[in-house]
């Protein structure tokens, strides 16, 4: 059996608010094998972003286990977590989150700075990735000089620059029109075909259909998982 | 990695130029002030030290109280109270190594077509020993010149420059208040005295010659001043006391009456002058350092604002793999860069200021490499010290909270 890229067991997360503890994730379990492609759906406030942030090692669960690529995240110190964010995971945000005063080339190359890669290699790799997402002619432009769809491509190039095994994208097309969204999704599909595992959050069914597997959140719980349904269907067919 | 961070720090400084400039201004003023104040202070100390070195060591002077200024004999006439005989009595005292009675007055000096007003001192050969003054050229007069009242003169560097130019003065005849004198020696240059007079603007002639030929003194044997050299610094107070009692006795001053002379310990006065300038320069430095401190606080203030403003940026950096250390280094480098660049500009201003003052006034200002290094390292330390807290605050941010920050 292959080591799952993500293994979440009985995960809980509650925020401490002025009104007392506020549970957001309850008893969440998830197993994802390398190369899988998951779309998370669910109403606003159901805990999708909270879950993604925990998967991305940006936030910690209140209880439960999260094993990333065979490693227990809870046992890692801050700098090990930073290294995971740098090497293992590429995060794509709804709001792109590019550095506004920094050129596209330097934005894409920034994770390599923290990886300690030398300048020549940094620039060569950042340039190759920008070319790959079709922005080879904008290397020295600033983020506000290009469109939203283009900015999201830059953010994806940045997420890819350290050759991660897992891409986490929280509503990556949430700020984009449907044509641009499809272009971005084509890019994700391509990456998944190359073997990169992808988890993305979306509200839209036509976006979610790009993924191999759909998960529904409701009120902090996973209420539906197509992989499990397929399994069930398979079992019931065999039983029949 | 470090190179990239330096580049980013430079970039960040350029992102908000006016703010960076204003923050830097604190450092510029602070460092400039420190360098300038240290230069002024050290210059003052240096010139005091030089004057003290040229004064002669363990020196006391005895002055006759000017007529009309009170004193027991004031009413009896205009005769200065001190005499050559007093000087001869003082040399006999314990602890006194040399004395030089002097009279002085300004006089007009003429050589060929040039004339110059200078201070003429009539004294004994010991004067040069007491003042630790040597000759640059020629030779000095002797006791036999004193006895016979010869018309010979030693002249100072300023007099040489003004009367002779390039001609060698030795053996030439000058006229002092119309009387001819032969120049037999040129004094080594001493520069300024503690009170700012040009010590080289002087002519020394035998005491007796001055009394008889120059100042036409009605009071044969009386002098304005007696210079006394003690054997060592420690006994100067003792020597001062014995001069006081000796002269009171010689001048028949009754118990309770005021002296018709007074004794000054020049060495003690000089030392206290040196101490005063030292304190003054320390004080100047301290005041200037306060502006450096204020500059540092300015940096801290702006860095704190900058961390708050850039919280989201910090969150993004953390999300793509920046460690605490990377963020700390980034903000620390920015603070250090502001402070070091400010420091360099401040150094430039401080040094130019010092050079300008040197040009405008004759007081020499000393820029030592130590004061430059001191200002520079203080500035770097200020950058690190005041930059550290904001940088640590940035580094300790929680990635998810930083990302959520609007
Ligand atoms: N930092 C926080 N403190 C308190 N409550 C929070 C915080 N972040 C999110 N929440 C709450 O947690 C719930 C889930 O939020 P989120 O994970 O963003 O949902 P989704 O992404 O599915 O819309 C929401 O009710 C939200 O108000
Ligand atoms: Mg969300």
Tab-separated table of N, CA and C and ligand atoms in Angstrom, chain A residues 15-17 22 24 42-51 170-171, chain B residues 404, ligand 1:
chain	number	residue	atom	x	y	z
A	15	UNK	N	-12.259	27.584	17.428
A	15	UNK	CA	-11.690	28.913	17.658
A	15	UNK	C	-12.119	29.383	19.030
A	16	UNK	N	-11.195	30.042	19.720
A	16	UNK	CA	-11.551	30.648	21.003
A	16	UNK	C	-12.080	32.043	20.702
A	17	UNK	N	-13.364	32.257	20.912
A	17	UNK	CA	-13.938	33.581	20.654
A	17	UNK	C	-14.361	34.208	21.970
A	22	UNK	N	-15.605	27.986	19.903
A	22	UNK	CA	-16.516	27.893	18.775
A	22	UNK	C	-16.014	26.781	17.848
A	24	UNK	N	-15.409	24.513	14.757
A	24	UNK	CA	-15.540	24.741	13.316
A	24	UNK	C	-15.376	23.427	12.550
A	42	UNK	N	-19.114	23.008	-0.363
A	42	UNK	CA	-19.885	23.206	0.856
A	42	UNK	C	-20.222	24.653	1.039
A	43	UNK	N	-21.265	24.951	1.818
A	43	UNK	CA	-21.682	26.339	2.018
A	43	UNK	C	-20.616	27.150	2.742
A	44	UNK	N	-20.705	28.464	2.615
A	44	UNK	CA	-19.790	29.335	3.347
A	44	UNK	C	-19.934	29.104	4.829
A	45	UNK	N	-18.806	29.160	5.489
A	45	UNK	CA	-18.828	28.994	6.935
A	45	UNK	C	-18.832	27.541	7.367
A	46	UNK	N	-18.738	26.620	6.407
A	46	UNK	CA	-18.778	25.215	6.796
A	46	UNK	C	-17.408	24.687	7.230
A	47	UNK	N	-16.387	25.535	7.145
A	47	UNK	CA	-15.083	25.124	7.674
A	47	UNK	C	-14.068	24.721	6.621
A	48	UNK	N	-14.352	24.985	5.339
A	48	UNK	CA	-13.448	24.551	4.259
A	48	UNK	C	-12.078	25.236	4.361
A	49	UNK	N	-12.097	26.566	4.518
A	49	UNK	CA	-10.821	27.284	4.582
A	49	UNK	C	-10.033	26.876	5.817
A	50	UNK	N	-10.732	26.727	6.920
A	50	UNK	CA	-10.067	26.300	8.148
A	50	UNK	C	-9.352	24.970	7.917
A	51	UNK	N	-10.050	24.068	7.257
A	51	UNK	CA	-9.463	22.758	6.968
A	51	UNK	C	-8.242	22.897	6.049
A	170	UNK	N	-7.413	27.302	-2.288
A	170	UNK	CA	-8.654	27.683	-1.614
A	170	UNK	C	-9.406	28.675	-2.502
A	171	UNK	N	-10.456	28.190	-3.144
A	171	UNK	CA	-11.243	28.987	-4.091
A	171	UNK	C	-10.370	29.741	-5.081
B	404	UNK	N	-4.642	36.822	7.332
B	404	UNK	CA	-6.015	37.331	7.436
B	404	UNK	C	-6.072	38.837	7.640
C	1	LIG	N1	-10.070	33.263	13.365
C	1	LIG	C1	-11.332	32.924	13.584
C	1	LIG	N2	-11.879	33.133	14.797
C	1	LIG	C2	-13.153	32.773	15.037
C	1	LIG	N3	-13.947	32.211	14.135
C	1	LIG	C3	-13.478	31.976	12.897
C	1	LIG	C4	-12.134	32.328	12.558
C	1	LIG	N4	-11.937	31.973	11.272
C	1	LIG	C5	-13.088	31.441	10.833
C	1	LIG	N5	-14.003	31.447	11.806
C	1	LIG	C6	-15.352	30.901	11.717
C	1	LIG	O1	-15.227	29.538	11.410
C	1	LIG	C7	-16.239	29.169	10.513
C	1	LIG	C8	-15.635	28.476	9.301
C	1	LIG	O2	-14.891	29.436	8.551
C	1	LIG	P1	-14.143	29.041	7.217
C	1	LIG	O3	-13.262	27.886	7.484
C	1	LIG	O4	-13.534	30.265	6.675
C	1	LIG	O5	-15.346	28.601	6.291
C	1	LIG	P2	-15.446	28.490	4.720
C	1	LIG	O6	-14.124	28.627	4.148
C	1	LIG	O7	-16.051	27.126	4.509
C	1	LIG	O8	-16.410	29.548	4.287
C	1	LIG	C9	-17.023	30.409	10.157
C	1	LIG	O9	-18.192	30.440	10.924
C	1	LIG	C10	-16.118	31.538	10.565
C	1	LIG	O10	-16.863	32.632	11.020
